[in-house]
Each structure stands twice: as structure tokens, then as C-alpha cells.
Amino acid sequence: MLSVMPKRPGEDLDLLFGALADPTRRGIIERLVVGEATVTELAAPFSISLPAISRHLKVLERASLITRSKRGRCRSARLSPTSLASAATWLSRYERLWAESFDRLDEHLAQLTSEQPTTLTETETQDRDRER
Amino acid sequence: MLSVMPKRPGEDLDLLFGALADPTRRGIIERLVVGEATVTELAAPFSISLPAISRHLKVLERASLITRSKRGRCRSARLSPTSLASAATWLSRYERLWAESFDRLDEHLAQLTSEQPTTLTETETQDRDRER
DNA sequence: TCTATAGTTAACCATTATGTTAAGTGTGAT
DNA sequence: ATCACACTTAACATAATGGTTAACTATAGA
């Protein structure tokens, strides 16, 4: 069928970050940290219907954030943290950047205060670091 | 104005992950890593219209991922990495988890871990195609 | 077998997202 | 003053999201 859909590069990140962009789904994830749970258990803290939860779970599954299994008539979900890891991996590519930014901000502030404290910050921050 | 909207807890994460969920916006971010750029410069690699880019930038700005400034008739954007950092912070709460998972699920992943851990593919998402 | 439980699927609706083109806003240059 | 440039805003079309209720499937238990 369509299980062999050609995957655009980065599409997994779309699904991944898209799944994380919803508070209910993040709540579900946080609940799953303490252990696997059934759908009704997961639904309990929320004031939305069971079908809504069911679809949130499908979104999480499609993003490879959870795996699901059936035992009796209960379906339980558990975290599949490798996907979270790949989100972290993507972000870590910029880790250097925001770590740097604190240093550079310090530098910059130091320079500003030693020069002209009154100038508007917008324009001259660009003046001083040149574009490759 | 109504710019002082009360912020639901976690709403910033919604905006943040939501902003990262789009390939164009991630592309813009990656471009901005090498330095600030104007809107037309940012638009160049993409085949979508300038207004579309303009709105992507607004999304990134709302998520505090970029800041913008005007110089002359050009508006330039630059990364504001602290927001990326807070995404990483959220994820880091689960870091222990996915680090653990490699040990705990070792039996299941034994055959998969023979690959490079760098790409972390989501190979078995299609397993759910039974469910009928 | 019959019923209650657990969950999914279907159909629908409102809202948001993402793209388009056309028109508007500032600013630099002639 | 006028034109060109670099955007932004407006208006619109379409698709995706996220919720609902109702109906369906499957299993446990009487």
C-alpha cells in the first residue's frame, strides 16, 4: 500500500517537532516518563474526549515518540525515547551557538557601556560582526 | 493594545516546537547560523513567494527564535538562540530517559545498534499497518 | 450468549496554517 | 518628484489540526 511512501529529508523532524508542539501531547509524554499507561489512564488528567486522546496518541506514534502494544482489551503506550533523542540531536547542532551567545552578549554589553550607552541597540549590533 | 495577553504555561513551547516543525523555517534557521540575513537573502533558496517567507519569519519571531531589525530599507533577521536553548532544556529533562533506553532495550535493539547511532532512523514506524 | 469495558473509526465542524496574487508602505536613488 | 527596491499587509483558496458525538470492533466476564 502506501507504507513505502518516499520520505522527504527532514520530514521526520516535521512530525517530531509537530508532535511536541501540542500541550496535551507533551503532557502525555510527561506522564509516560513514569511508565507505560493505557489510553484511559492517559486520558484521565485531560478534559477532552477519548477519541481526541486516541488521535493524539496516533500523532505521537507517527512521530516515533511512543510505541504501542495490545494486552487483552487494553492498549498501552510507552515512550520510545530515540525519537526525542533525534530532536535533541538536531538542537545540539546549535548548542554551540546559544552557549556562545551568552559570552558574546557579555562582550557586546561591555563594549556598549564603554562607548555609547544611549544608542539604539538595533543597528550597531550588525555593524560589528561581519557576515563571513 | 492587547499585547499583554496572559500566557498559558507551556504556550511558549507550543510556539517554539510549532515553529521548528516546518522545513522552510528550519532551513531559515540553518541559514541564520552563518550570520544575519535580509528577507530576500533568506528567501533565495526557496521556491515560495516572498510574502510566504515574510510570514515564516513572523512565526519564528513570535517563537522568539529570531530577532529582526531594520537598516535602510532592508530588514535583517538574526538568530536569538536562547529560545532554542529552552527547547533543548525541555528535551534535556528526558535525556536520562533516552540514554537509559539504549541499555534497557538492549535486547530489542541489539541488532539495530550495529548501525551508526548518528542518524537514528525511524525504521519501524510502518509496523502499525495491521490494525484492521 | 449477552453485556460491559476499552478503544478506534467515521462524520462533522471550527480554527489555524500555508500558500497564492495584488496592493500598500517606506526608503534609496535619479 | 518620481521611480525602483525591499519588504509587508490584505484578501483569498485550500489543507491540516483539534475538538466533538455516534457508531463500530474486540475482548473480558457474567
Coordinates of C-alpha atoms (C1' of nucleotides) in Angstrom, one line a residue:
Chain A
M1 CA 0.0 0.0 0.0
L2 CA 1.3 3.4 0.9
S3 CA 3.6 2.2 3.6
V4 CA 6.5 2.8 1.2
M5 CA 6.0 6.5 0.9
P6 CA 9.1 8.2 -0.2
K7 CA 10.2 10.3 2.7
R8 CA 11.3 13.8 2.2
P9 CA 14.5 14.5 4.1
G10 CA 13.6 16.2 7.3
E11 CA 10.0 15.0 7.3
D12 CA 10.6 13.1 10.4
L13 CA 11.6 16.3 12.1
D14 CA 8.4 17.9 10.9
L15 CA 6.4 15.1 12.6
L16 CA 8.6 15.1 15.6
F17 CA 8.5 18.8 16.4
G18 CA 4.9 19.0 15.3
A19 CA 4.0 16.3 17.8
L20 CA 5.9 18.2 20.5
A21 CA 4.0 21.4 19.7
D22 CA 0.9 20.4 21.5
P23 CA 0.5 20.7 25.3
T24 CA -1.7 17.7 25.6
R25 CA 0.8 15.6 23.8
R26 CA 3.6 16.9 25.9
G27 CA 1.5 16.1 28.9
I28 CA 1.1 12.6 27.7
I29 CA 4.8 12.3 27.2
E30 CA 5.5 13.5 30.7
R31 CA 3.0 11.0 32.1
L32 CA 4.7 8.2 30.1
V33 CA 8.1 9.1 31.7
V34 CA 7.0 7.4 34.9
G35 CA 6.0 4.3 33.0
E36 CA 3.7 2.9 30.3
A37 CA 0.0 3.5 30.6
T38 CA -3.3 2.6 28.9
V39 CA -5.3 5.1 26.9
T40 CA -7.9 5.7 29.6
E41 CA -5.1 6.2 32.1
L42 CA -3.5 8.7 29.8
A43 CA -6.8 10.4 29.2
A44 CA -7.7 10.9 32.8
P45 CA -5.8 14.1 33.5
F46 CA -7.3 15.8 30.5
S47 CA -10.8 17.2 29.9
I48 CA -11.1 16.1 26.3
S49 CA -12.8 13.1 24.9
L50 CA -11.2 9.7 24.5
P51 CA -11.2 9.8 20.7
A52 CA -9.2 13.0 20.9
I53 CA -6.7 11.3 23.1
S54 CA -6.6 8.4 20.7
R55 CA -5.7 10.7 17.9
H56 CA -3.0 12.4 19.9
L57 CA -1.5 9.0 20.5
K58 CA -1.6 8.3 16.8
V59 CA 0.3 11.5 16.2
L60 CA 2.9 10.6 18.8
E61 CA 3.2 7.2 17.3
R62 CA 3.7 8.6 13.8
A63 CA 6.4 10.8 15.2
S64 CA 8.0 7.7 16.7
L65 CA 7.7 9.2 20.1
I66 CA 5.8 6.2 21.5
T67 CA 5.2 2.6 20.7
R68 CA 2.0 0.8 21.5
S69 CA 1.0 -2.7 22.3
K70 CA -2.1 -4.6 23.0
R71 CA -2.7 -6.7 26.0
G72 CA -6.2 -8.1 26.4
R73 CA -8.5 -5.3 25.6
C74 CA -6.1 -2.6 26.9
R75 CA -3.7 -0.8 24.6
S76 CA -0.7 0.6 26.4
A77 CA 1.7 3.1 25.2
R78 CA 5.3 3.6 26.2
L79 CA 7.9 6.1 25.4
S80 CA 10.3 5.4 22.6
P81 CA 12.9 7.9 23.5
T82 CA 15.2 7.6 20.5
S83 CA 12.9 10.0 18.7
L84 CA 13.3 12.5 21.4
A85 CA 16.9 11.9 21.1
S86 CA 16.9 12.9 17.5
A87 CA 15.2 16.1 18.3
A88 CA 17.9 16.8 20.8
T89 CA 20.4 15.9 18.2
W90 CA 19.1 18.4 15.8
L91 CA 19.1 21.1 18.5
S92 CA 22.5 20.2 19.7
R93 CA 23.8 21.3 16.3
Y94 CA 23.1 24.8 17.6
E95 CA 24.2 24.2 21.1
R96 CA 27.5 25.9 20.5
L97 CA 25.5 28.8 19.2
W98 CA 23.5 29.6 22.2
A99 CA 26.3 28.9 24.6
E100 CA 28.3 31.4 22.6
S101 CA 25.5 33.9 22.6
F102 CA 25.8 34.4 26.3
D103 CA 29.5 35.2 26.0
R104 CA 29.0 37.4 23.0
L105 CA 26.3 39.2 24.7
D106 CA 28.5 39.9 27.6
E107 CA 31.2 41.2 25.3
H108 CA 28.7 43.3 23.5
L109 CA 27.3 44.8 26.6
A110 CA 30.7 45.5 27.9
Q111 CA 31.5 47.4 24.7
L112 CA 28.3 49.3 24.6
T113 CA 28.7 50.5 28.1
S114 CA 32.2 51.6 27.5
E115 CA 31.2 53.5 24.4
Q116 CA 27.7 55.0 23.9
P117 CA 25.0 53.8 26.3
T118 CA 22.3 55.9 24.6
T119 CA 22.4 54.4 21.1
L120 CA 19.6 52.2 20.0
T121 CA 20.6 48.6 20.0
E122 CA 19.3 47.6 16.6
T123 CA 21.7 48.9 14.1
E124 CA 25.1 48.7 15.5
T125 CA 24.9 45.1 16.6
Q126 CA 25.0 44.3 12.9
D127 CA 27.8 46.7 12.2
R128 CA 30.2 45.0 14.4
D129 CA 30.1 41.5 13.2
R130 CA 30.6 41.0 9.6
E131 CA 28.8 38.4 7.5
R132 CA 31.5 35.9 6.6
Chain B
M1 CA -3.4 47.3 22.9
L2 CA -4.0 43.7 23.9
S3 CA -0.4 42.7 23.6
V4 CA -0.4 41.8 27.3
M5 CA -2.2 38.6 26.8
P6 CA -2.0 36.2 29.8
K7 CA 0.2 33.4 28.7
R8 CA -0.8 29.8 29.3
P9 CA 2.1 27.8 30.9
G10 CA 3.8 26.0 28.1
E11 CA 2.5 28.2 25.4
D12 CA 6.0 29.3 24.5
L13 CA 6.8 25.7 23.9
D14 CA 3.9 25.4 21.6
L15 CA 5.1 28.3 19.6
L16 CA 8.7 27.1 19.7
F17 CA 8.2 23.5 18.7
G18 CA 5.5 24.6 16.3
A19 CA 8.0 26.9 14.6
L20 CA 10.5 24.2 14.4
A21 CA 8.0 21.8 12.8
D22 CA 8.3 23.4 9.4
P23 CA 11.2 22.6 7.0
T24 CA 11.3 26.0 5.5
R25 CA 11.6 27.6 8.9
R26 CA 14.3 25.1 9.9
G27 CA 16.1 26.0 6.6
I28 CA 15.9 29.6 7.5
I29 CA 17.4 28.9 10.9
E30 CA 20.2 26.9 9.4
R31 CA 20.9 29.8 7.1
L32 CA 20.9 32.2 10.0
V33 CA 23.5 30.2 11.8
V34 CA 26.2 31.5 9.5
G35 CA 25.1 35.1 10.1
E36 CA 22.2 37.5 9.8
A37 CA 20.5 37.9 6.5
T38 CA 17.8 40.0 4.8
V39 CA 14.5 38.7 3.8
T40 CA 15.3 38.4 0.2
E41 CA 18.5 36.6 1.0
L42 CA 16.6 34.2 3.2
A43 CA 14.0 33.7 0.5
A44 CA 16.5 32.9 -2.2
P45 CA 17.0 29.1 -1.6
F46 CA 13.3 28.5 -1.5
S47 CA 10.8 28.4 -4.3
I48 CA 8.0 30.1 -2.4
S49 CA 6.9 33.7 -2.6
L50 CA 8.3 36.5 -0.6
P51 CA 5.1 37.0 1.4
A52 CA 5.3 33.4 2.5
I53 CA 8.8 33.9 3.7
S54 CA 7.8 37.0 5.4
R55 CA 5.2 35.1 7.4
H56 CA 7.5 32.3 8.2
L57 CA 9.8 35.0 9.7
K58 CA 6.9 36.3 11.7
V59 CA 6.3 32.8 13.1
L60 CA 10.0 32.5 14.0
E61 CA 9.9 35.9 15.7
R62 CA 6.8 35.0 17.7
A63 CA 8.6 31.9 18.9
S64 CA 11.5 34.1 19.9
L65 CA 13.8 32.2 17.6
I66 CA 14.9 35.3 15.8
T67 CA 15.0 39.0 16.3
R68 CA 14.7 41.5 13.5
S69 CA 16.0 44.9 12.8
K70 CA 15.7 47.5 10.1
R71 CA 18.5 49.3 8.4
G72 CA 17.6 51.4 5.5
R73 CA 15.0 49.6 3.5
C74 CA 16.3 46.2 4.4
R75 CA 15.1 44.2 7.3
S76 CA 17.5 41.6 8.6
A77 CA 17.0 38.7 10.8
R78 CA 19.4 37.1 13.2
L79 CA 19.1 34.1 15.5
S80 CA 18.1 34.5 19.1
P81 CA 19.4 31.3 20.4
T82 CA 18.1 31.4 23.9
S83 CA 14.8 30.1 22.6
L84 CA 16.4 27.2 21.0
A85 CA 18.1 26.7 24.4
S86 CA 14.7 26.4 26.1
A87 CA 13.6 23.7 23.7
A88 CA 16.8 21.9 24.5
T89 CA 16.1 22.4 28.1
W90 CA 12.7 20.8 27.8
L91 CA 14.2 17.9 26.0
S92 CA 17.0 17.5 28.4
R93 CA 14.5 16.6 31.1
Y94 CA 14.2 13.4 29.2
E95 CA 17.8 13.0 28.4
R96 CA 18.3 10.4 31.2
L97 CA 15.5 8.5 29.6
W98 CA 16.8 8.0 26.1
A99 CA 20.3 7.4 27.5
E100 CA 18.8 4.7 29.6
S101 CA 16.8 3.3 26.8
F102 CA 19.8 2.1 25.0
D103 CA 20.7 0.0 27.9
R104 CA 17.2 -1.1 28.9
L105 CA 16.0 -2.1 25.5
D106 CA 19.3 -3.5 24.6
E107 CA 17.8 -6.9 23.9
H108 CA 15.4 -5.5 21.4
L109 CA 17.8 -3.1 19.8
A110 CA 20.7 -5.5 19.7
Q111 CA 20.5 -6.0 16.0
L112 CA 19.8 -2.3 15.3
T113 CA 22.6 -0.9 17.3
S114 CA 25.1 -2.4 14.9
E115 CA 24.4 0.7 12.8
Q116 CA 25.8 4.2 13.4
P117 CA 24.0 6.0 16.2
T118 CA 24.3 9.3 14.4
T119 CA 21.3 9.0 12.1
L120 CA 18.8 7.4 14.5
T121 CA 16.3 6.5 11.8
E122 CA 12.7 5.6 12.5
T123 CA 12.7 2.5 10.6
E124 CA 9.8 0.6 12.1
T125 CA 7.1 3.2 12.1
Q126 CA 5.2 1.2 9.5
D127 CA 4.6 -1.7 11.8
R128 CA 1.3 -0.5 12.7
D129 CA -0.2 -1.3 9.3
R130 CA -2.0 -4.4 10.7
E131 CA -4.7 -2.8 12.9
R132 CA -7.7 -3.8 11.0
Chain C
dT1 C1' -24.6 -15.8 24.7
dC2 C1' -25.1 -11.4 26.4
dT3 C1' -23.3 -7.3 28.4
dA4 C1' -19.9 -4.1 30.0
dT5 C1' -15.3 -2.3 29.1
dA6 C1' -11.5 -0.3 26.2
dG7 C1' -10.5 1.7 22.4
dT8 C1' -10.8 3.0 17.4
dT9 C1' -13.0 4.9 13.3
dA10 C1' -16.3 7.9 10.9
dA11 C1' -18.5 12.1 10.0
dC12 C1' -18.6 16.6 11.0
dC13 C1' -17.3 21.4 12.5
dA14 C1' -14.4 25.4 13.8
dT15 C1' -10.0 27.2 13.8
dT16 C1' -5.4 27.6 12.3
dA17 C1' -1.7 27.1 8.8
dT18 C1' 0.4 27.8 4.4
dG19 C1' 0.4 29.1 0.1
dT20 C1' -1.0 32.4 -3.7
dT21 C1' -1.5 37.3 -6.1
dA22 C1' -2.4 42.2 -5.7
dA23 C1' -2.0 46.3 -3.4
dG24 C1' 0.3 49.2 0.2
dT25 C1' 4.4 51.3 2.9
dG26 C1' 8.9 53.2 3.4
dT27 C1' 13.4 54.2 1.8
dG28 C1' 17.2 55.0 -1.5
dA29 C1' 18.5 56.7 -5.9
dT30 C1' 17.9 59.6 -10.1
Chain D
dA1 C1' 9.1 64.4 -7.8
dT2 C1' 9.5 60.0 -9.4
dC3 C1' 10.9 55.6 -9.8
dA4 C1' 12.8 51.3 -8.1
dC5 C1' 13.5 48.3 -4.4
dA6 C1' 12.6 45.7 -0.2
dC7 C1' 9.6 44.3 2.0
dT8 C1' 4.6 43.9 4.5
dT9 C1' -0.3 43.6 4.6
dA10 C1' -4.7 42.2 2.6
dA11 C1' -7.7 39.1 0.6
dC12 C1' -8.4 34.7 -0.7
dA13 C1' -8.1 29.3 -1.5
dT14 C1' -7.1 25.1 0.4
dA15 C1' -5.4 21.8 3.6
dA16 C1' -4.3 20.4 8.1
dT17 C1' -5.4 20.4 13.3
dG18 C1' -8.1 19.5 17.1
dG19 C1' -12.2 19.0 19.0
dT20 C1' -17.0 16.9 19.2
dT21 C1' -20.7 12.8 19.1
dA22 C1' -22.1 8.4 17.2
dA23 C1' -21.2 4.1 15.7
dC24 C1' -18.1 0.2 15.3
dT25 C1' -14.6 -3.6 16.9
dA26 C1' -12.7 -6.6 20.1
dT27 C1' -12.1 -8.7 24.5
dA28 C1' -13.4 -9.9 29.5
dG29 C1' -16.6 -11.6 32.3
dA30 C1' -21.5 -12.9 33.9

